[in-house]
């Protein structure tokens, strides 16, 4: 399957859907982390996601076979997703979701640079400016610092780095693999990687890795991690299929709007005046990108 020509608007809409749904995964993971080790939550994410994707694969008539060409890239994609997920859950097990997400928002800068170096994506001054403005808004929402949270504040930096590579590997695989198949194979590959680690760590007493038997609602939280991961990342995968990463990167800032809202509703983190100012800046930046892309699309249609 060849990569479809860039269709900016569908990519933008799907990226906005990702930004709305992804914090649901974070909330479920934070709730689960009260009793469940971080590595076990990551493993559950892959297990549930793979199980949910299996019937979808069958109904859509997609092949369960993975070719040699894709095997190595799917393996790397699973590794990057596993490391990114572990880093973020380790952070939010201690920090508020929005705090960790604000720190992780150095990821679009990494993505813009890598997209330019590896794929030759066009990165104009307006996109760079929108990214800078959006990052400034993220800092207004939550002022992350080592002084406030200690070394745990470094975990979201790992999330940013690994997620940038995950996004780029997704773009490569999306050129010849169906998005649903991509999520299915990534999930089961991730599970194959995680399970031996969990088995080896059982009984070690290592808090982040030693598995426990979930009780009560914690089963629901673990299922929620996989469910929201499946839904949100399908949206992100399709978004990258339609639009270049440099276009979508600034929109990723809008995820913090959903994170702040859910943080208030679920955990009682009430936004202060700076937080609301930051939300306004982030939203304005995202809306500006959408406006610019719509104008560009109209010019292309007018030429045709």
PDB file of C-alpha atoms in Angstrom:
ATOM      1  CA  UNK A   1       0.000   0.000   0.000  1.00  0.00           C
ATOM      2  CA  UNK A   2       1.535   3.293  -1.068  1.00  0.00           C
ATOM      3  CA  UNK A   3       1.365   6.357   1.104  1.00  0.00           C
ATOM      4  CA  UNK A   4      -1.638   8.509   0.281  1.00  0.00           C
ATOM      5  CA  UNK A   5      -1.024  12.076  -0.831  1.00  0.00           C
ATOM      6  CA  UNK A   6      -1.041  14.569   2.018  1.00  0.00           C
ATOM      7  CA  UNK A   7      -4.580  15.573   2.933  1.00  0.00           C
ATOM      8  CA  UNK A   8      -4.092  18.234   5.545  1.00  0.00           C
ATOM      9  CA  UNK A   9      -7.571  18.795   6.952  1.00  0.00           C
ATOM     10  CA  UNK A  10      -8.387  15.121   7.737  1.00  0.00           C
ATOM     11  CA  UNK A  11      -4.969  14.841   9.398  1.00  0.00           C
ATOM     12  CA  UNK A  12      -5.662  17.912  11.516  1.00  0.00           C
ATOM     13  CA  UNK A  13      -9.090  16.645  12.602  1.00  0.00           C
ATOM     14  CA  UNK A  14      -7.708  13.239  13.565  1.00  0.00           C
ATOM     15  CA  UNK A  15      -4.846  14.799  15.491  1.00  0.00           C
ATOM     16  CA  UNK A  16      -7.370  16.882  17.443  1.00  0.00           C
ATOM     17  CA  UNK A  17      -9.251  13.665  18.236  1.00  0.00           C
ATOM     18  CA  UNK A  18      -6.008  12.151  19.501  1.00  0.00           C
ATOM     19  CA  UNK A  19      -5.392  15.181  21.723  1.00  0.00           C
ATOM     20  CA  UNK A  20      -8.865  14.826  23.216  1.00  0.00           C
ATOM     21  CA  UNK A  21      -8.761  11.076  23.834  1.00  0.00           C
ATOM     22  CA  UNK A  22      -5.135  10.492  24.870  1.00  0.00           C
ATOM     23  CA  UNK A  23      -5.507  12.109  28.331  1.00  0.00           C
ATOM     24  CA  UNK A  24      -8.187   9.504  29.115  1.00  0.00           C
ATOM     25  CA  UNK A  25      -5.403   6.942  28.868  1.00  0.00           C
ATOM     26  CA  UNK A  26      -3.293   9.048  31.248  1.00  0.00           C
ATOM     27  CA  UNK A  27      -6.111   9.322  33.798  1.00  0.00           C
ATOM     28  CA  UNK A  28      -6.707   5.565  33.740  1.00  0.00           C
ATOM     29  CA  UNK A  29      -2.974   4.923  34.133  1.00  0.00           C
ATOM     30  CA  UNK A  30      -2.690   7.340  37.065  1.00  0.00           C
ATOM     31  CA  UNK A  31      -5.658   5.710  38.814  1.00  0.00           C
ATOM     32  CA  UNK A  32      -4.131   2.266  38.253  1.00  0.00           C
ATOM     33  CA  UNK A  33      -0.694   3.353  39.485  1.00  0.00           C
ATOM     34  CA  UNK A  34      -2.034   3.771  43.028  1.00  0.00           C
ATOM     35  CA  UNK A  35      -1.599  -0.010  43.451  1.00  0.00           C
ATOM     36  CA  UNK A  36      -0.309  -1.464  40.170  1.00  0.00           C
ATOM     37  CA  UNK A  37       3.413  -1.338  39.210  1.00  0.00           C
ATOM     38  CA  UNK A  38       4.281   0.859  36.234  1.00  0.00           C
ATOM     39  CA  UNK A  39       5.629  -2.005  34.092  1.00  0.00           C
ATOM     40  CA  UNK A  40       2.456  -4.031  34.708  1.00  0.00           C
ATOM     41  CA  UNK A  41       0.316  -1.111  33.517  1.00  0.00           C
ATOM     42  CA  UNK A  42       2.426  -0.895  30.350  1.00  0.00           C
ATOM     43  CA  UNK A  43       2.022  -4.643  29.792  1.00  0.00           C
ATOM     44  CA  UNK A  44      -1.745  -4.415  30.331  1.00  0.00           C
ATOM     45  CA  UNK A  45      -1.921  -1.604  27.806  1.00  0.00           C
ATOM     46  CA  UNK A  46      -0.386  -3.824  25.098  1.00  0.00           C
ATOM     47  CA  UNK A  47      -2.493  -6.858  26.066  1.00  0.00           C
ATOM     48  CA  UNK A  48      -5.836  -5.031  26.031  1.00  0.00           C
ATOM     49  CA  UNK A  49      -4.969  -3.065  22.907  1.00  0.00           C
ATOM     50  CA  UNK A  50      -3.966  -6.217  21.034  1.00  0.00           C
ATOM     51  CA  UNK A  51      -7.109  -8.046  22.156  1.00  0.00           C
ATOM     52  CA  UNK A  52      -9.337  -5.151  21.042  1.00  0.00           C
ATOM     53  CA  UNK A  53      -7.628  -4.910  17.671  1.00  0.00           C
ATOM     54  CA  UNK A  54      -7.931  -8.645  16.893  1.00  0.00           C
ATOM     55  CA  UNK A  55     -11.681  -8.740  16.113  1.00  0.00           C
ATOM     56  CA  UNK A  56     -11.343  -5.485  14.187  1.00  0.00           C
ATOM     57  CA  UNK A  57      -8.638  -7.118  12.069  1.00  0.00           C
ATOM     58  CA  UNK A  58     -10.878 -10.110  11.389  1.00  0.00           C
ATOM     59  CA  UNK A  59     -13.954  -8.037  10.507  1.00  0.00           C
ATOM     60  CA  UNK A  60     -11.918  -5.828   8.176  1.00  0.00           C
ATOM     61  CA  UNK A  61     -10.356  -8.876   6.511  1.00  0.00           C
ATOM     62  CA  UNK A  62      -6.791  -7.727   7.286  1.00  0.00           C
ATOM     63  CA  UNK A  63      -3.962 -10.236   7.309  1.00  0.00           C
ATOM     64  CA  UNK A  64      -2.558 -11.356  10.672  1.00  0.00           C
ATOM     65  CA  UNK A  65       0.744 -12.049   8.946  1.00  0.00           C
ATOM     66  CA  UNK A  66       3.558  -9.538   9.214  1.00  0.00           C
ATOM     67  CA  UNK A  67       6.176  -9.457   6.482  1.00  0.00           C
ATOM     68  CA  UNK A  68       9.920  -9.265   6.914  1.00  0.00           C
ATOM     69  CA  UNK A  69       9.972  -5.703   5.653  1.00  0.00           C
ATOM     70  CA  UNK A  70       7.693  -4.543   8.460  1.00  0.00           C
ATOM     71  CA  UNK A  71       8.942  -6.777  11.275  1.00  0.00           C
ATOM     72  CA  UNK A  72      11.984  -4.703  12.201  1.00  0.00           C
ATOM     73  CA  UNK A  73      10.134  -1.391  12.026  1.00  0.00           C
ATOM     74  CA  UNK A  74       7.208  -2.721  14.068  1.00  0.00           C
ATOM     75  CA  UNK A  75       9.688  -3.964  16.660  1.00  0.00           C
ATOM     76  CA  UNK A  76      11.285  -0.509  16.896  1.00  0.00           C
ATOM     77  CA  UNK A  77       7.850   1.121  17.036  1.00  0.00           C
ATOM     78  CA  UNK A  78       6.876  -1.154  19.937  1.00  0.00           C
ATOM     79  CA  UNK A  79      10.128  -0.411  21.769  1.00  0.00           C
ATOM     80  CA  UNK A  80       9.667   3.358  21.420  1.00  0.00           C
ATOM     81  CA  UNK A  81       6.041   3.134  22.540  1.00  0.00           C
ATOM     82  CA  UNK A  82       6.930   0.938  25.500  1.00  0.00           C
ATOM     83  CA  UNK A  83       9.681   3.303  26.686  1.00  0.00           C
ATOM     84  CA  UNK A  84       7.520   6.377  26.139  1.00  0.00           C
ATOM     85  CA  UNK A  85       4.590   4.854  28.027  1.00  0.00           C
ATOM     86  CA  UNK A  86       6.754   3.645  30.906  1.00  0.00           C
ATOM     87  CA  UNK A  87       8.392   7.064  31.293  1.00  0.00           C
ATOM     88  CA  UNK A  88       5.097   8.919  31.373  1.00  0.00           C
ATOM     89  CA  UNK A  89       3.304   6.542  33.752  1.00  0.00           C
ATOM     90  CA  UNK A  90       6.314   6.629  36.073  1.00  0.00           C
ATOM     91  CA  UNK A  91       5.961  10.422  36.111  1.00  0.00           C
ATOM     92  CA  UNK A  92       2.188  10.671  36.611  1.00  0.00           C
ATOM     93  CA  UNK A  93       2.259   8.075  39.387  1.00  0.00           C
ATOM     94  CA  UNK A  94       3.790  10.916  41.439  1.00  0.00           C
ATOM     95  CA  UNK A  95       2.992  14.125  39.532  1.00  0.00           C
ATOM     96  CA  UNK A  96      -0.296  15.597  38.269  1.00  0.00           C
ATOM     97  CA  UNK A  97      -1.026  14.589  34.675  1.00  0.00           C
ATOM     98  CA  UNK A  98      -0.889  18.158  33.364  1.00  0.00           C
ATOM     99  CA  UNK A  99       2.476  18.809  35.038  1.00  0.00           C
ATOM    100  CA  UNK A 100       4.071  15.797  33.388  1.00  0.00           C
ATOM    101  CA  UNK A 101       2.452  16.612  30.057  1.00  0.00           C
ATOM    102  CA  UNK A 102       3.771  20.182  30.166  1.00  0.00           C
ATOM    103  CA  UNK A 103       7.325  18.900  30.580  1.00  0.00           C
ATOM    104  CA  UNK A 104       6.817  16.350  27.809  1.00  0.00           C
ATOM    105  CA  UNK A 105       5.883  19.107  25.393  1.00  0.00           C
ATOM    106  CA  UNK A 106       9.459  19.511  24.291  1.00  0.00           C
ATOM    107  CA  UNK A 107       8.555  16.551  22.029  1.00  0.00           C
ATOM    108  CA  UNK A 108       7.179  18.649  19.143  1.00  0.00           C
ATOM    109  CA  UNK A 109      10.508  20.473  18.928  1.00  0.00           C
ATOM    110  CA  UNK A 110      12.298  17.143  18.632  1.00  0.00           C
ATOM    111  CA  UNK A 111       9.738  15.986  16.075  1.00  0.00           C
ATOM    112  CA  UNK A 112      10.069  19.116  13.954  1.00  0.00           C
ATOM    113  CA  UNK A 113      13.847  18.756  13.844  1.00  0.00           C
ATOM    114  CA  UNK A 114      13.773  15.035  13.088  1.00  0.00           C
ATOM    115  CA  UNK A 115      11.059  15.481  10.463  1.00  0.00           C
ATOM    116  CA  UNK A 116      13.197  18.063   8.707  1.00  0.00           C
ATOM    117  CA  UNK A 117      16.435  16.047   8.926  1.00  0.00           C
ATOM    118  CA  UNK A 118      15.049  12.607   8.074  1.00  0.00           C
ATOM    119  CA  UNK A 119      12.166  13.371   5.709  1.00  0.00           C
ATOM    120  CA  UNK A 120      12.872  16.863   4.429  1.00  0.00           C
ATOM    121  CA  UNK A 121       9.564  18.184   5.803  1.00  0.00           C
ATOM    122  CA  UNK A 122       8.950  21.847   5.199  1.00  0.00           C
ATOM    123  CA  UNK A 123       9.301  23.742   8.481  1.00  0.00           C
ATOM    124  CA  UNK A 124       8.440  27.374   7.837  1.00  0.00           C
ATOM    125  CA  UNK A 125       8.713  30.289  10.270  1.00  0.00           C
ATOM    126  CA  UNK A 126       4.988  30.250  11.051  1.00  0.00           C
ATOM    127  CA  UNK A 127       5.105  26.641  12.212  1.00  0.00           C
ATOM    128  CA  UNK A 128       8.184  27.314  14.308  1.00  0.00           C
ATOM    129  CA  UNK A 129       6.539  30.390  15.821  1.00  0.00           C
ATOM    130  CA  UNK A 130       3.350  28.457  16.573  1.00  0.00           C
ATOM    131  CA  UNK A 131       5.388  25.751  18.316  1.00  0.00           C
ATOM    132  CA  UNK A 132       7.233  28.297  20.436  1.00  0.00           C
ATOM    133  CA  UNK A 133       4.018  30.087  21.379  1.00  0.00           C
ATOM    134  CA  UNK A 134       2.335  26.794  22.217  1.00  0.00           C
ATOM    135  CA  UNK A 135       5.245  25.705  24.390  1.00  0.00           C
ATOM    136  CA  UNK A 136       5.132  29.041  26.190  1.00  0.00           C
ATOM    137  CA  UNK A 137       1.450  28.409  26.879  1.00  0.00           C
ATOM    138  CA  UNK A 138       2.273  24.963  28.238  1.00  0.00           C
ATOM    139  CA  UNK A 139       4.717  26.538  30.675  1.00  0.00           C
ATOM    140  CA  UNK A 140       1.992  28.912  31.820  1.00  0.00           C
ATOM    141  CA  UNK A 141      -0.392  26.027  32.464  1.00  0.00           C
ATOM    142  CA  UNK A 142       2.033  24.212  34.755  1.00  0.00           C
ATOM    143  CA  UNK A 143       5.449  25.480  35.791  1.00  0.00           C
ATOM    144  CA  UNK A 144       7.391  22.197  35.959  1.00  0.00           C
ATOM    145  CA  UNK A 145      10.625  22.227  37.858  1.00  0.00           C
ATOM    146  CA  UNK A 146      13.085  19.899  39.482  1.00  0.00           C
ATOM    147  CA  UNK A 147      12.691  21.909  42.666  1.00  0.00           C
ATOM    148  CA  UNK A 148       9.003  21.025  42.926  1.00  0.00           C
ATOM    149  CA  UNK A 149       9.100  17.337  41.968  1.00  0.00           C
ATOM    150  CA  UNK A 150      12.739  16.239  42.183  1.00  0.00           C
ATOM    151  CA  UNK A 151      14.322  13.906  39.661  1.00  0.00           C
ATOM    152  CA  UNK A 152      10.907  12.476  38.738  1.00  0.00           C
ATOM    153  CA  UNK A 153      10.545  15.570  36.542  1.00  0.00           C
ATOM    154  CA  UNK A 154      13.093  14.001  34.180  1.00  0.00           C
ATOM    155  CA  UNK A 155      10.769  11.100  33.305  1.00  0.00           C
ATOM    156  CA  UNK A 156       8.565  13.177  30.962  1.00  0.00           C
ATOM    157  CA  UNK A 157      11.700  14.218  29.073  1.00  0.00           C
ATOM    158  CA  UNK A 158      12.191  10.544  28.278  1.00  0.00           C
ATOM    159  CA  UNK A 159       8.574  10.436  27.132  1.00  0.00           C
ATOM    160  CA  UNK A 160       9.207  13.354  24.768  1.00  0.00           C
ATOM    161  CA  UNK A 161      12.303  11.784  23.249  1.00  0.00           C
ATOM    162  CA  UNK A 162      10.871   8.286  22.752  1.00  0.00           C
ATOM    163  CA  UNK A 163       7.475   9.490  21.550  1.00  0.00           C
ATOM    164  CA  UNK A 164       9.106  11.622  18.866  1.00  0.00           C
ATOM    165  CA  UNK A 165      10.824   8.516  17.482  1.00  0.00           C
ATOM    166  CA  UNK A 166       7.566   6.572  17.829  1.00  0.00           C
ATOM    167  CA  UNK A 167       5.786   9.197  15.713  1.00  0.00           C
ATOM    168  CA  UNK A 168       8.479   9.039  13.035  1.00  0.00           C
ATOM    169  CA  UNK A 169       8.505   5.236  12.949  1.00  0.00           C
ATOM    170  CA  UNK A 170       4.719   5.348  12.630  1.00  0.00           C
ATOM    171  CA  UNK A 171       5.042   7.567   9.586  1.00  0.00           C
ATOM    172  CA  UNK A 172       7.433   5.109   7.933  1.00  0.00           C
ATOM    173  CA  UNK A 173       5.256   2.038   8.530  1.00  0.00           C
ATOM    174  CA  UNK A 174       2.085   3.927   7.534  1.00  0.00           C
ATOM    175  CA  UNK A 175       3.380   4.037   3.970  1.00  0.00           C
ATOM    176  CA  UNK A 176       2.615   0.356   3.368  1.00  0.00           C
ATOM    177  CA  UNK A 177       0.626  -0.990   6.343  1.00  0.00           C
ATOM    178  CA  UNK A 178      -2.991  -0.400   7.295  1.00  0.00           C
ATOM    179  CA  UNK A 179      -3.317   1.640  10.530  1.00  0.00           C
ATOM    180  CA  UNK A 180      -5.391  -1.032  12.270  1.00  0.00           C
ATOM    181  CA  UNK A 181      -2.858  -3.730  11.363  1.00  0.00           C
ATOM    182  CA  UNK A 182      -0.093  -1.439  12.562  1.00  0.00           C
ATOM    183  CA  UNK A 183      -1.718  -1.043  15.989  1.00  0.00           C
ATOM    184  CA  UNK A 184      -2.420  -4.768  16.225  1.00  0.00           C
ATOM    185  CA  UNK A 185       1.118  -5.887  15.401  1.00  0.00           C
ATOM    186  CA  UNK A 186       2.687  -3.178  17.591  1.00  0.00           C
ATOM    187  CA  UNK A 187       0.535  -4.250  20.538  1.00  0.00           C
ATOM    188  CA  UNK A 188       1.411  -7.923  20.341  1.00  0.00           C
ATOM    189  CA  UNK A 189       5.073  -7.173  19.692  1.00  0.00           C
ATOM    190  CA  UNK A 190       5.086  -4.937  22.756  1.00  0.00           C
ATOM    191  CA  UNK A 191       3.440  -7.680  24.787  1.00  0.00           C
ATOM    192  CA  UNK A 192       6.088 -10.198  23.692  1.00  0.00           C
ATOM    193  CA  UNK A 193       8.752  -7.753  24.885  1.00  0.00           C
ATOM    194  CA  UNK A 194       7.057  -6.883  28.183  1.00  0.00           C
ATOM    195  CA  UNK A 195       5.937 -10.323  29.400  1.00  0.00           C
ATOM    196  CA  UNK A 196       9.424 -11.834  29.889  1.00  0.00           C
ATOM    197  CA  UNK A 197      10.427  -8.723  31.835  1.00  0.00           C
ATOM    198  CA  UNK A 198       7.394  -9.070  34.106  1.00  0.00           C
ATOM    199  CA  UNK A 199       8.028 -12.780  34.670  1.00  0.00           C
ATOM    200  CA  UNK A 200      11.684 -12.168  35.481  1.00  0.00           C
ATOM    201  CA  UNK A 201      10.809  -9.410  37.967  1.00  0.00           C
ATOM    202  CA  UNK A 202       8.115 -11.312  39.858  1.00  0.00           C
ATOM    203  CA  UNK A 203       8.971 -11.547  43.539  1.00  0.00           C
ATOM    204  CA  UNK A 204      11.930  -9.168  43.301  1.00  0.00           C
ATOM    205  CA  UNK A 205      10.203  -6.438  45.299  1.00  0.00           C
ATOM    206  CA  UNK A 206      11.145  -3.898  42.645  1.00  0.00           C
ATOM    207  CA  UNK A 207       8.255  -1.468  42.982  1.00  0.00           C
ATOM    208  CA  UNK A 208       8.027  -0.455  39.306  1.00  0.00           C
ATOM    209  CA  UNK A 209       8.263  -4.034  37.935  1.00  0.00           C
ATOM    210  CA  UNK A 210       7.129  -6.645  40.484  1.00  0.00           C
ATOM    211  CA  UNK A 211       3.566  -7.581  39.346  1.00  0.00           C
ATOM    212  CA  UNK A 212       0.563  -7.754  41.697  1.00  0.00           C
ATOM    213  CA  UNK A 213      -2.936  -9.207  41.326  1.00  0.00           C
ATOM    214  CA  UNK A 214      -5.366  -6.311  40.671  1.00  0.00           C
ATOM    215  CA  UNK A 215      -8.367  -5.856  42.955  1.00  0.00           C
ATOM    216  CA  UNK A 216     -11.785  -4.346  42.280  1.00  0.00           C
ATOM    217  CA  UNK A 217     -11.819  -1.223  40.118  1.00  0.00           C
ATOM    218  CA  UNK A 218      -8.166  -1.618  39.254  1.00  0.00           C
ATOM    219  CA  UNK A 219      -9.202  -4.158  36.628  1.00  0.00           C
ATOM    220  CA  UNK A 220     -11.296  -1.405  35.052  1.00  0.00           C
ATOM    221  CA  UNK A 221      -8.430   1.091  35.154  1.00  0.00           C
ATOM    222  CA  UNK A 222      -6.108  -1.398  33.460  1.00  0.00           C
ATOM    223  CA  UNK A 223      -8.698  -2.087  30.764  1.00  0.00           C
ATOM    224  CA  UNK A 224      -9.169   1.656  30.325  1.00  0.00           C
ATOM    225  CA  UNK A 225      -5.466   2.117  29.648  1.00  0.00           C
ATOM    226  CA  UNK A 226      -5.651  -0.276  26.703  1.00  0.00           C
ATOM    227  CA  UNK A 227      -9.031   0.917  25.450  1.00  0.00           C
ATOM    228  CA  UNK A 228      -8.155   4.621  25.313  1.00  0.00           C
ATOM    229  CA  UNK A 229      -4.732   3.790  23.931  1.00  0.00           C
ATOM    230  CA  UNK A 230      -6.346   1.862  21.076  1.00  0.00           C
ATOM    231  CA  UNK A 231      -8.812   4.583  20.168  1.00  0.00           C
ATOM    232  CA  UNK A 232      -6.485   7.576  20.504  1.00  0.00           C
ATOM    233  CA  UNK A 233      -3.516   6.046  18.714  1.00  0.00           C
ATOM    234  CA  UNK A 234      -5.612   4.881  15.781  1.00  0.00           C
ATOM    235  CA  UNK A 235      -6.542   8.546  15.350  1.00  0.00           C
ATOM    236  CA  UNK A 236      -2.898   9.585  15.559  1.00  0.00           C
ATOM    237  CA  UNK A 237      -1.807   6.893  13.118  1.00  0.00           C
ATOM    238  CA  UNK A 238      -4.355   7.971  10.517  1.00  0.00           C
ATOM    239  CA  UNK A 239      -3.413  11.620  11.101  1.00  0.00           C
ATOM    240  CA  UNK A 240       0.215  10.890  10.199  1.00  0.00           C
ATOM    241  CA  UNK A 241      -0.974   9.035   7.123  1.00  0.00           C
ATOM    242  CA  UNK A 242      -2.747  12.152   5.857  1.00  0.00           C
ATOM    243  CA  UNK A 243      -0.438  14.990   6.940  1.00  0.00           C
ATOM    244  CA  UNK A 244       3.309  15.495   7.567  1.00  0.00           C
ATOM    245  CA  UNK A 245       4.593  15.453  11.125  1.00  0.00           C
ATOM    246  CA  UNK A 246       5.784  19.072  10.938  1.00  0.00           C
ATOM    247  CA  UNK A 247       2.202  20.182  10.309  1.00  0.00           C
ATOM    248  CA  UNK A 248       0.701  18.121  13.123  1.00  0.00           C
ATOM    249  CA  UNK A 249       3.335  18.817  15.781  1.00  0.00           C
ATOM    250  CA  UNK A 250       1.998  22.235  16.929  1.00  0.00           C
ATOM    251  CA  UNK A 251      -1.516  20.808  17.302  1.00  0.00           C
ATOM    252  CA  UNK A 252      -0.230  18.347  19.855  1.00  0.00           C
ATOM    253  CA  UNK A 253      -0.207  21.197  22.394  1.00  0.00           C
ATOM    254  CA  UNK A 254      -3.988  21.025  22.512  1.00  0.00           C
ATOM    255  CA  UNK A 255      -3.694  17.755  24.423  1.00  0.00           C
ATOM    256  CA  UNK A 256      -2.890  19.725  27.552  1.00  0.00           C
ATOM    257  CA  UNK A 257      -6.313  21.377  27.425  1.00  0.00           C
ATOM    258  CA  UNK A 258      -7.982  17.980  27.833  1.00  0.00           C
ATOM    259  CA  UNK A 259      -5.419  16.970  30.459  1.00  0.00           C
ATOM    260  CA  UNK A 260      -6.134  20.037  32.600  1.00  0.00           C
ATOM    261  CA  UNK A 261      -9.898  19.514  32.303  1.00  0.00           C
ATOM    262  CA  UNK A 262      -9.674  15.842  33.295  1.00  0.00           C
ATOM    263  CA  UNK A 263      -7.221  16.628  36.060  1.00  0.00           C
ATOM    264  CA  UNK A 264      -9.785  18.982  37.571  1.00  0.00           C
ATOM    265  CA  UNK A 265     -12.736  16.613  37.131  1.00  0.00           C
ATOM    266  CA  UNK A 266     -11.038  13.437  38.351  1.00  0.00           C
ATOM    267  CA  UNK A 267      -8.302  14.570  40.736  1.00  0.00           C
ATOM    268  CA  UNK A 268      -9.509  18.017  41.798  1.00  0.00           C
ATOM    269  CA  UNK A 269      -6.560  19.954  40.348  1.00  0.00           C
ATOM    270  CA  UNK A 270      -8.145  23.403  40.048  1.00  0.00           C
ATOM    271  CA  UNK A 271      -6.478  25.594  37.387  1.00  0.00           C
ATOM    272  CA  UNK A 272      -5.213  28.983  38.545  1.00  0.00           C
ATOM    273  CA  UNK A 273      -5.111  32.236  36.583  1.00  0.00           C
ATOM    274  CA  UNK A 274      -1.814  31.353  34.880  1.00  0.00           C
ATOM    275  CA  UNK A 275      -3.251  27.995  33.879  1.00  0.00           C
ATOM    276  CA  UNK A 276      -6.245  29.599  32.188  1.00  0.00           C
ATOM    277  CA  UNK A 277      -3.923  32.059  30.431  1.00  0.00           C
ATOM    278  CA  UNK A 278      -1.827  29.160  29.203  1.00  0.00           C
ATOM    279  CA  UNK A 279      -4.895  27.303  27.942  1.00  0.00           C
ATOM    280  CA  UNK A 280      -5.891  30.403  25.977  1.00  0.00           C
ATOM    281  CA  UNK A 281      -2.418  30.648  24.416  1.00  0.00           C
ATOM    282  CA  UNK A 282      -2.327  26.952  23.514  1.00  0.00           C
ATOM    283  CA  UNK A 283      -5.812  27.005  22.032  1.00  0.00           C
ATOM    284  CA  UNK A 284      -5.067  30.144  20.028  1.00  0.00           C
ATOM    285  CA  UNK A 285      -1.879  28.592  18.678  1.00  0.00           C
ATOM    286  CA  UNK A 286      -3.717  25.440  17.581  1.00  0.00           C
ATOM    287  CA  UNK A 287      -6.548  27.380  15.973  1.00  0.00           C
ATOM    288  CA  UNK A 288      -4.020  29.495  14.095  1.00  0.00           C
ATOM    289  CA  UNK A 289      -2.381  26.368  12.647  1.00  0.00           C
ATOM    290  CA  UNK A 290      -5.768  25.033  11.555  1.00  0.00           C
ATOM    291  CA  UNK A 291      -6.556  28.391   9.916  1.00  0.00           C
ATOM    292  CA  UNK A 292      -3.234  28.447   8.055  1.00  0.00           C
ATOM    293  CA  UNK A 293      -3.679  24.895   6.768  1.00  0.00           C
ATOM    294  CA  UNK A 294      -7.230  25.594   5.609  1.00  0.00           C
ATOM    295  CA  UNK A 295      -6.031  28.666   3.726  1.00  0.00           C
ATOM    296  CA  UNK A 296      -3.240  26.649   2.100  1.00  0.00           C
ATOM    297  CA  UNK A 297      -5.695  23.912   1.096  1.00  0.00           C
ATOM    298  CA  UNK A 298      -8.011  26.497  -0.465  1.00  0.00           C
ATOM    299  CA  UNK A 299      -5.146  27.952  -2.488  1.00  0.00           C
ATOM    300  CA  UNK A 300      -4.278  24.482  -3.829  1.00  0.00           C
ATOM    301  CA  UNK A 301      -7.913  23.892  -4.829  1.00  0.00           C
ATOM    302  CA  UNK A 302      -8.049  27.301  -6.496  1.00  0.00           C
ATOM    303  CA  UNK A 303      -4.931  26.506  -8.556  1.00  0.00           C
ATOM    304  CA  UNK A 304      -6.322  23.129  -9.615  1.00  0.00           C
TER     305      UNK A 304
END
